[in-house]
Coordinates of C-alpha atoms and ligand atoms in Angstrom, one line a residue:
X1 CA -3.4 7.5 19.5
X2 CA -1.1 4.7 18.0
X3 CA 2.8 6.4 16.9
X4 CA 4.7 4.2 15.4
X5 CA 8.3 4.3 14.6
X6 CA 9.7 3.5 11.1
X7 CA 13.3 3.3 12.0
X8 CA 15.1 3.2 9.3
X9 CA 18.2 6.1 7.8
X10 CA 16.3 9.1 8.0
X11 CA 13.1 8.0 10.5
X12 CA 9.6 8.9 10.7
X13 CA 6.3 8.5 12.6
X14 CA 2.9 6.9 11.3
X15 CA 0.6 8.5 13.6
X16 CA -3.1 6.2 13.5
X17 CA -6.1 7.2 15.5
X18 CA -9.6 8.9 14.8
X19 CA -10.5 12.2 14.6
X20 CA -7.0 13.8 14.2
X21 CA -7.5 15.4 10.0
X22 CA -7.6 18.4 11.3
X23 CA -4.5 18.9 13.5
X24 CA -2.4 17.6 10.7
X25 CA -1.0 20.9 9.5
X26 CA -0.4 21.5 13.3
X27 CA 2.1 17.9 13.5
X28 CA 3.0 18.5 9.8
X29 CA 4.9 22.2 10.8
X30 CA 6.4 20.8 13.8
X31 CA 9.0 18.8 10.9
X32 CA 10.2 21.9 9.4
X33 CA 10.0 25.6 8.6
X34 CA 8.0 25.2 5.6
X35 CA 7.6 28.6 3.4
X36 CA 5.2 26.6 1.0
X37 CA 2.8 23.7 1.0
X38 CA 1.4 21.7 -2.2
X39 CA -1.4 19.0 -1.2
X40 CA -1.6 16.9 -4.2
X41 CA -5.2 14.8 -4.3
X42 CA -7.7 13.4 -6.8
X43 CA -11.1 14.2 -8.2
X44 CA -13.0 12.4 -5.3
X45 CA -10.6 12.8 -2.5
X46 CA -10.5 16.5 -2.9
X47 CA -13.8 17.7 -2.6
X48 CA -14.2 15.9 0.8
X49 CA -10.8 16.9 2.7
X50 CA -8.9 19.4 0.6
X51 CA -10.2 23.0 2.0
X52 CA -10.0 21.3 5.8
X53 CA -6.5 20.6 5.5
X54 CA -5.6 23.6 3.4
X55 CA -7.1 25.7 6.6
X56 CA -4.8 24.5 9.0
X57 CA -1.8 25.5 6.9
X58 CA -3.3 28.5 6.1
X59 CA -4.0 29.4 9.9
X60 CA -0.5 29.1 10.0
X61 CA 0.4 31.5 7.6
X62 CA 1.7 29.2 4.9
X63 CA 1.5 29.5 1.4
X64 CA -0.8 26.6 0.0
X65 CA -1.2 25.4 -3.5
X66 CA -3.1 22.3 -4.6
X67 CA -2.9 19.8 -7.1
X68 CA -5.6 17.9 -7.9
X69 CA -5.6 14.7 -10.4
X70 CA -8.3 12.4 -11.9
X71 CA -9.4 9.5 -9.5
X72 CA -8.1 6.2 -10.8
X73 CA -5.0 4.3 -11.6
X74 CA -5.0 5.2 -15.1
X75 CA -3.7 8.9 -13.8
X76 CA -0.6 7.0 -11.7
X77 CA 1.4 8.0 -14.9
X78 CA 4.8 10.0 -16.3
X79 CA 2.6 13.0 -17.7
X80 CA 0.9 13.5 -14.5
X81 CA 4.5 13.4 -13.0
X82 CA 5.8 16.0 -15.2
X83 CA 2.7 18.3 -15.5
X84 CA 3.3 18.1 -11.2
X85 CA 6.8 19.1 -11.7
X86 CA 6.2 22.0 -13.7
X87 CA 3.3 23.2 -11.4
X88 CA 5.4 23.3 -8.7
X89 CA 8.7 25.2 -10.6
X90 CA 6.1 27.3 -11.9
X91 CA 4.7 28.3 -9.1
X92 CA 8.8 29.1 -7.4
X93 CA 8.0 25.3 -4.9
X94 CA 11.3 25.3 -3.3
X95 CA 13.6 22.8 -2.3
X96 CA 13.1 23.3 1.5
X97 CA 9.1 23.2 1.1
X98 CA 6.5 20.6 1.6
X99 CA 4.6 18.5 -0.3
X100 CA 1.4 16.5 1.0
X101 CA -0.3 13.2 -0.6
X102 CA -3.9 13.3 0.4
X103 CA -5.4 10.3 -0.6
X104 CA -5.3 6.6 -1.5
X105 CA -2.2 4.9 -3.4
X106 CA -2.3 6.2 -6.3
X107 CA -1.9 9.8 -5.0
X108 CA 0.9 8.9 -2.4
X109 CA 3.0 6.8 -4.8
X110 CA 2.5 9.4 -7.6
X111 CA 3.5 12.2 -5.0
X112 CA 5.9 10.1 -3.7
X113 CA 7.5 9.9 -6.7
X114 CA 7.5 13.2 -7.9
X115 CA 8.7 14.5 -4.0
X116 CA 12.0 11.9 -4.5
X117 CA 13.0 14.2 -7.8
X118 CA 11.8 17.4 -7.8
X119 CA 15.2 19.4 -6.9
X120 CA 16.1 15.9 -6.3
X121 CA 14.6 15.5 -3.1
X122 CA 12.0 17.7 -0.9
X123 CA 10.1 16.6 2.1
X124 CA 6.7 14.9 1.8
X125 CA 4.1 13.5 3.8
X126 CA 1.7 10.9 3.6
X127 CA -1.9 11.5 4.5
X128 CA -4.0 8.1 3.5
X129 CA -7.4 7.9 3.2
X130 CA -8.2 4.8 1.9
X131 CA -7.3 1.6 3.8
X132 CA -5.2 0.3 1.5
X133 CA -3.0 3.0 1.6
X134 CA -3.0 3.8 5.5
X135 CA -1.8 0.0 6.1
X136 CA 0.4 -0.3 3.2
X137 CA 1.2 1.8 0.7
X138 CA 1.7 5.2 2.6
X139 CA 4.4 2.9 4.7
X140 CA 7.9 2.1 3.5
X141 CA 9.0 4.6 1.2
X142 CA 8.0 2.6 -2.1
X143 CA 6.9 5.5 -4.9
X144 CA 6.1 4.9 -8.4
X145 CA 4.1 6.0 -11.3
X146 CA 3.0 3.5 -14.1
X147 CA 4.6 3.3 -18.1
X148 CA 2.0 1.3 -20.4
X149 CA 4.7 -2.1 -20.0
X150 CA 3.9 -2.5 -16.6
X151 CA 2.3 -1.0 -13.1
X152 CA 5.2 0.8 -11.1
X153 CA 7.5 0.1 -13.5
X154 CA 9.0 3.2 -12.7
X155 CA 9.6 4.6 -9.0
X156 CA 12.3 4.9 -6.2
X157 CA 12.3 4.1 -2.3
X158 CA 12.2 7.7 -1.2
X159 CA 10.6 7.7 2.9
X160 CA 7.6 10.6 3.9
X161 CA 9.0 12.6 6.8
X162 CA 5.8 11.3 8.6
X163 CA 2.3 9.5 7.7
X164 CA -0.7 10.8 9.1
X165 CA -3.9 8.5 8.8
X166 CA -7.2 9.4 10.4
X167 CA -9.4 6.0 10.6
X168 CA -12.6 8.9 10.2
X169 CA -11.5 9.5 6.5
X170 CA -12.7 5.8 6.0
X171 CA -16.4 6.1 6.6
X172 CA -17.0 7.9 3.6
X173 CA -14.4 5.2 1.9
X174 CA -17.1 3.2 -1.0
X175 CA -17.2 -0.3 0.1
X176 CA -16.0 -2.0 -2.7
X177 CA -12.5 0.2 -1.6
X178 CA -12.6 -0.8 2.1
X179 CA -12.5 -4.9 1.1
X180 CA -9.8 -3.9 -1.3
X181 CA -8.0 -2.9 1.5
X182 CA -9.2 -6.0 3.7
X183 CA -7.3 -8.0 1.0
X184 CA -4.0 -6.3 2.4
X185 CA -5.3 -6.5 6.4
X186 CA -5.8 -10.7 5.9
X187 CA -2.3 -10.7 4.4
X188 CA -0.9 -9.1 7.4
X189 CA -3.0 -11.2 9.9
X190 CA -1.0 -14.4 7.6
X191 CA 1.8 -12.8 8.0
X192 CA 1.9 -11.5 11.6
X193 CA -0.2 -14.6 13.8
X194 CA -0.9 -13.0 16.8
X195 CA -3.1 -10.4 17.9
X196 CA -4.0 -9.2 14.3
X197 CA -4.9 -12.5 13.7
X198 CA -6.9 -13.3 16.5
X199 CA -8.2 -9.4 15.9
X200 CA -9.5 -11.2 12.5
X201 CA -11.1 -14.0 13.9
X202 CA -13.0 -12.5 16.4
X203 CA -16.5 -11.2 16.4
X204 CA -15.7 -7.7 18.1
X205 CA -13.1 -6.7 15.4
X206 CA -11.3 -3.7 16.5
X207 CA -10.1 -1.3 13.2
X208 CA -8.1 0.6 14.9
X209 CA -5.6 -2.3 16.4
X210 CA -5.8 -4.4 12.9
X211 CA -4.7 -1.1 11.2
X212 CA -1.8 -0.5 13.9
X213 CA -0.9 -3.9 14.1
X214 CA -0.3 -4.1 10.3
X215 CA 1.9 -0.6 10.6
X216 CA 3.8 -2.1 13.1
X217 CA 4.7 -5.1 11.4
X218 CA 5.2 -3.2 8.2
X219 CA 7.5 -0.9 9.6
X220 CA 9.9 -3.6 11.4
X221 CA 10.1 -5.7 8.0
X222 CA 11.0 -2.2 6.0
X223 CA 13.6 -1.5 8.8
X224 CA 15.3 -4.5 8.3
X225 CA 15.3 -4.5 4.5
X226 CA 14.4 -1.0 3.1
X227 CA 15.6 -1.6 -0.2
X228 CA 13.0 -4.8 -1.0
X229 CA 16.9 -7.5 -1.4
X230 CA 15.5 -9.6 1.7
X231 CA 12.6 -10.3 4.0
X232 CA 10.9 -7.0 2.8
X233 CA 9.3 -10.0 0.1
X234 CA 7.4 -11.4 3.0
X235 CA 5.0 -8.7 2.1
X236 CA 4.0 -9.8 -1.6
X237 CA 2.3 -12.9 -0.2
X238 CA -0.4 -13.7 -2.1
X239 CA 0.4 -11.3 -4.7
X240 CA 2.5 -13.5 -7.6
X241 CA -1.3 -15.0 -8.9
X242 CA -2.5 -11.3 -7.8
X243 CA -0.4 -9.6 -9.9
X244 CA -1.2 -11.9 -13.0
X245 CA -4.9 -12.0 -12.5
X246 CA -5.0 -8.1 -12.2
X247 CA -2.8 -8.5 -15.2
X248 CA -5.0 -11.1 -17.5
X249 CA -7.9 -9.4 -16.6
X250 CA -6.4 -5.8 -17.9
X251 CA -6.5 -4.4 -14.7
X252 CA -10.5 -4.3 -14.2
X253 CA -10.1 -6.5 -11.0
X254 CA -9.1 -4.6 -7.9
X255 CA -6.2 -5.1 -6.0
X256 CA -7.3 -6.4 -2.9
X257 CA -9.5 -9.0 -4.7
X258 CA -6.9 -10.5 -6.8
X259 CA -4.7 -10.4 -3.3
X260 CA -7.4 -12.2 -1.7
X261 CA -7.5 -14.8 -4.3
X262 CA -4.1 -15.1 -4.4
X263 CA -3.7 -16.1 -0.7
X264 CA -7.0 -18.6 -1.2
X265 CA -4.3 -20.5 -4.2
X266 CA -1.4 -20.1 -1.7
X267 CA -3.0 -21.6 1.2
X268 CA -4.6 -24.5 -0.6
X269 CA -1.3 -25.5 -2.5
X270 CA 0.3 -25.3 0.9
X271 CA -2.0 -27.3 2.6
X272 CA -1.5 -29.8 -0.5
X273 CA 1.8 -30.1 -0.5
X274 CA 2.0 -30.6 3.8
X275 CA 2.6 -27.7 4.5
X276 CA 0.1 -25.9 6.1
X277 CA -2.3 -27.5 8.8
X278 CA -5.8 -27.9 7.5
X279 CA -7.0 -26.4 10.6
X280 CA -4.9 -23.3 9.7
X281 CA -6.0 -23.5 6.0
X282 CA -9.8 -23.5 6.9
X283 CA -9.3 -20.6 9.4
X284 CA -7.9 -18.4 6.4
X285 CA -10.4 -19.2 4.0
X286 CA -13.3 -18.2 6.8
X287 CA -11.3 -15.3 7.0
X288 CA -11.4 -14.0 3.1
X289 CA -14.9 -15.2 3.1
X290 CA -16.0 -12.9 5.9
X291 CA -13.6 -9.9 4.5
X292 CA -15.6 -10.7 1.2
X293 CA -12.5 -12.0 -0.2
X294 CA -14.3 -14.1 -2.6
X295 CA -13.6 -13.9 -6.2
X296 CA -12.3 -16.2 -8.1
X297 CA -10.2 -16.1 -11.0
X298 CA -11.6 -17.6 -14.5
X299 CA -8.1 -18.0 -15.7
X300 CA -6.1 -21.2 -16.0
X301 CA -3.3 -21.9 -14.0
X302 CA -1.0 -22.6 -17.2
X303 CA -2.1 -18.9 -18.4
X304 CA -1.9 -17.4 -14.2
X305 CA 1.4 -18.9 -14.4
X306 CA 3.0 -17.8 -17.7
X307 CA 1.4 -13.8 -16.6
X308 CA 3.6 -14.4 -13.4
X309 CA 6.4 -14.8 -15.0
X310 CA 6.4 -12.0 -17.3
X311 CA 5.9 -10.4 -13.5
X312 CA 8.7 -8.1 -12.4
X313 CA 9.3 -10.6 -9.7
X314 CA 10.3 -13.4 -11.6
X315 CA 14.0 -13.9 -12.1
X316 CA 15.4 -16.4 -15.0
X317 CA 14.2 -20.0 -14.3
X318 CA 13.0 -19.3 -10.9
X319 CA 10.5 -17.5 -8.6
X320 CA 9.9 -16.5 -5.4
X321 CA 6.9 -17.5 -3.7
X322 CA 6.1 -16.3 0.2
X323 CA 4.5 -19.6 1.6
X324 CA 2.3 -20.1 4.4
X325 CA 4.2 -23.0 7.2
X326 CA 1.8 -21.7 9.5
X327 CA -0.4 -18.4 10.8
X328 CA 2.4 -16.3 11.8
X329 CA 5.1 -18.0 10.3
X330 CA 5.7 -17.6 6.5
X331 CA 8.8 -17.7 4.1
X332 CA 10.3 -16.7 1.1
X333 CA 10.7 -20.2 -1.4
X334 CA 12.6 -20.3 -4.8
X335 CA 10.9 -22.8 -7.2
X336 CA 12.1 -23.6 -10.6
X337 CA 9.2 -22.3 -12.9
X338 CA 8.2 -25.6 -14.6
X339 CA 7.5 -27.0 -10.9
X340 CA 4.8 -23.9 -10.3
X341 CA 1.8 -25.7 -12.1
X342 CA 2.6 -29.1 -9.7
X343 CA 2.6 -26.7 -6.8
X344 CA -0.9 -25.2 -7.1
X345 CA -1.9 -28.0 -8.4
X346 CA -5.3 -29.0 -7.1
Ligands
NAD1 P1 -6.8 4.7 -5.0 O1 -5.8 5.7 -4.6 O2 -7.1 4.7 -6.5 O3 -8.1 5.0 -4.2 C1 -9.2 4.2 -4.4 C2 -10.5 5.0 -4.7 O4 -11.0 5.5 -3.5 C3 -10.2 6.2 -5.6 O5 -11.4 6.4 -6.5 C4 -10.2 7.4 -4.7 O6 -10.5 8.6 -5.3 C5 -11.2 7.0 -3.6 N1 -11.0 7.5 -2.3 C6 -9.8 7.5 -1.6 N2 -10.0 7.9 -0.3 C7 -11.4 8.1 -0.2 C8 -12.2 8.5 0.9 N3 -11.7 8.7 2.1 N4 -13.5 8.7 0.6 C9 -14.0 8.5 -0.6 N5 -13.3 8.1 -1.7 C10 -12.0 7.9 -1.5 O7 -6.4 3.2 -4.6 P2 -5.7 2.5 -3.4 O8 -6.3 1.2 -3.3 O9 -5.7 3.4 -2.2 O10 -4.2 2.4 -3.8 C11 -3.8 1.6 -5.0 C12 -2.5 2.0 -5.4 O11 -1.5 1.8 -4.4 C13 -2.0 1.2 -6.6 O12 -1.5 2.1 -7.6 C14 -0.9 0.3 -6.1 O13 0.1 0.1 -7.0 C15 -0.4 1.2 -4.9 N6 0.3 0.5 -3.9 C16 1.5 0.9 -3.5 C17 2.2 0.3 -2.4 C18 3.5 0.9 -2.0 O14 4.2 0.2 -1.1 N7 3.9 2.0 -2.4 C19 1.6 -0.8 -1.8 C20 0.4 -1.3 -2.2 C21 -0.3 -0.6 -3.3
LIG2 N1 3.6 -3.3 -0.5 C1 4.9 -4.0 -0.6 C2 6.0 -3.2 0.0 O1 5.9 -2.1 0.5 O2 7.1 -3.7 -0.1

């Protein structure tokens, strides 16, 4: 069992390993004297875990109410957020009770969100079950629901009280989910070197050690930047062209694909422009090719570059891009916007 601290104000523990769903309730009760728990899950999620964990509080004489949204990003939105509000005042959820995400992203920032308001603050709990969110999104305290000008354009930083991730939940993950989730585990092999990275490159890939490996190094950027003003950037590497190809293309390409695309642009300009070793460069690109991390935009880099600006993450003239110096080793570079298109230039 990997336990791995996220030390930051008020502290928690990602517990990883296989095989643990159905002691979660058990770890979950040892936080608090909970009177009431609401699992909150989606339309696929559900009818695979929901009664299994529901049991466990049940055994322990809890009072258990679930919540259960459409599958899909379209449902990370405000009226899901109030419609969970009122459920929960409706049904007398106090401040002192629990709520639990079961499920990818979309349900732990949703839930996330609406546990960093209700009563203006109850505990929560993260319990991922896609990859995605066990190695990312369930980690850090970053909630937020969607407003039709822009993806988590609404949201606080607002930690779980733990995160609970059974690998197991991933074997009945579809496939297409799991690479959208390898899209996330190449950036933190870029970002970390090491062991995850030689984890990556290796024949005898261990899950288990990518997905704690990625955790760990997570949780150390969150606990020296929490609040996304610093280093916590490191971790949208690969993301500026992500962000405007899932943009341009109205949201119909995944994530992790437009991640993996955006690293492929990153590592090629900084190879261009000296600063990456081609040895290094080919190593990443045999990397998204054996995560399937192979599509590739259709849009130009004059229209990828104006959608990036209208990104959240561009300030006035300028934006930050996380570039690659090496495996291991990248950083956090202001460039003036007209000098983008020279950057990625082929
Ligand atoms: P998701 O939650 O939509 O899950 C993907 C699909 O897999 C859904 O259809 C879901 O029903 C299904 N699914 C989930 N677990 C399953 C399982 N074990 N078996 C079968 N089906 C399963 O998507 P996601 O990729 O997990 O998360 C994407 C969301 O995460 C986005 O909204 C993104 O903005 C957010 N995100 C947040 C952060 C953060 O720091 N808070 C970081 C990265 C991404
Ligand atoms: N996924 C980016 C972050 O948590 O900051």
């Amino acid at each position: 069992m990997n336990a791995i601290e996220v030390n930051v104000k008020n502290g928690y523990k990602v517990i990883v390993d296989n095989g643990i769903f159905d002691k979660i309730p058990e770890y979950a009760l040892t936080l608090a004297d909970y009177t009431t728990v609401t699992i909150v899950s989606d339309s696929n999620v559900a009818p695979l875990y929901i009664e299994r964990l529901k049991k466990g509080f049940l055994r322990a004489n809890k009072r258990v109410l679930t919540y259960v949204i459409e599958a899909g990003e379209q449902s990370k939105n405000l009226s899901n957020y109030a419609a969970i509000l009122s459920f929960l005042a409706n049904n007398d959820f106090k401040r002192k009770d629990l709520l639990v995400a079961l499920g990818g992203g979309v349900v732990g920032d949703l839930t996330g969100f609406v546990a960093s308001t209700y009563h203006r603050g109850v505990d929560f709990i993260q319990v991922p079950t896609t990859l995605l969110a066990g190695i990312d999104s369930s980690v850090g305290g970053k909630t937020a629901v969607d407003i039709k000008e822009g993806k988590n354009l609404v949201g606080a930083f607002y930690q779980p009280k733990g995160v609970f991730f059974d690998i197991e939940t991933l074997n009945t993950l579809p496939e297409k989910e799991m690479i959208n989730g390898f899209g996330e585990l190449v950036k933190y092999g870029i970002l970390m070197g090491g062991t995850l990275w030689k984890n990556l490159l290796s024949d005898n890939l261990s899950l288990e050690n990518c997905i704690a490996d990625s955790i760990r190094y997570k949780a150390e950027i969150v606990e020296k930047d929490e609040f996304d003003n610093g280093v916590r950037a490191l971790l949208n590497l690969g993301h500026t062209l992500a962000h405007s190809v899932e943009n341009l293309s109205g949201y119909t390409v995944p994530h992790g694909l437009a991640v993996g695309y955006g690293i492929r642009r990153i590592a090629k300009a900084c190879k261009n422009n000296g600063l990456l070793q081609n040895s290094e460069y080919e190593q990443i690109i045999n990397v998204l090719d054996k995560f399937s991390l192979t599509y590739i935009a259709p849009f130009s880099d004059n229209a990828l570059i104006r959608a990036s600006v209208k990104d959240k993450k561009a300030f006035a003239d300028s934006i930050n891009i996380i570039v690659i110096n090496a495996i291991g080793n990248c950083s956090i570079q202001k460039f003036k916007l007209d000098k983008l298109g020279e950057f990625f230039n082929d």
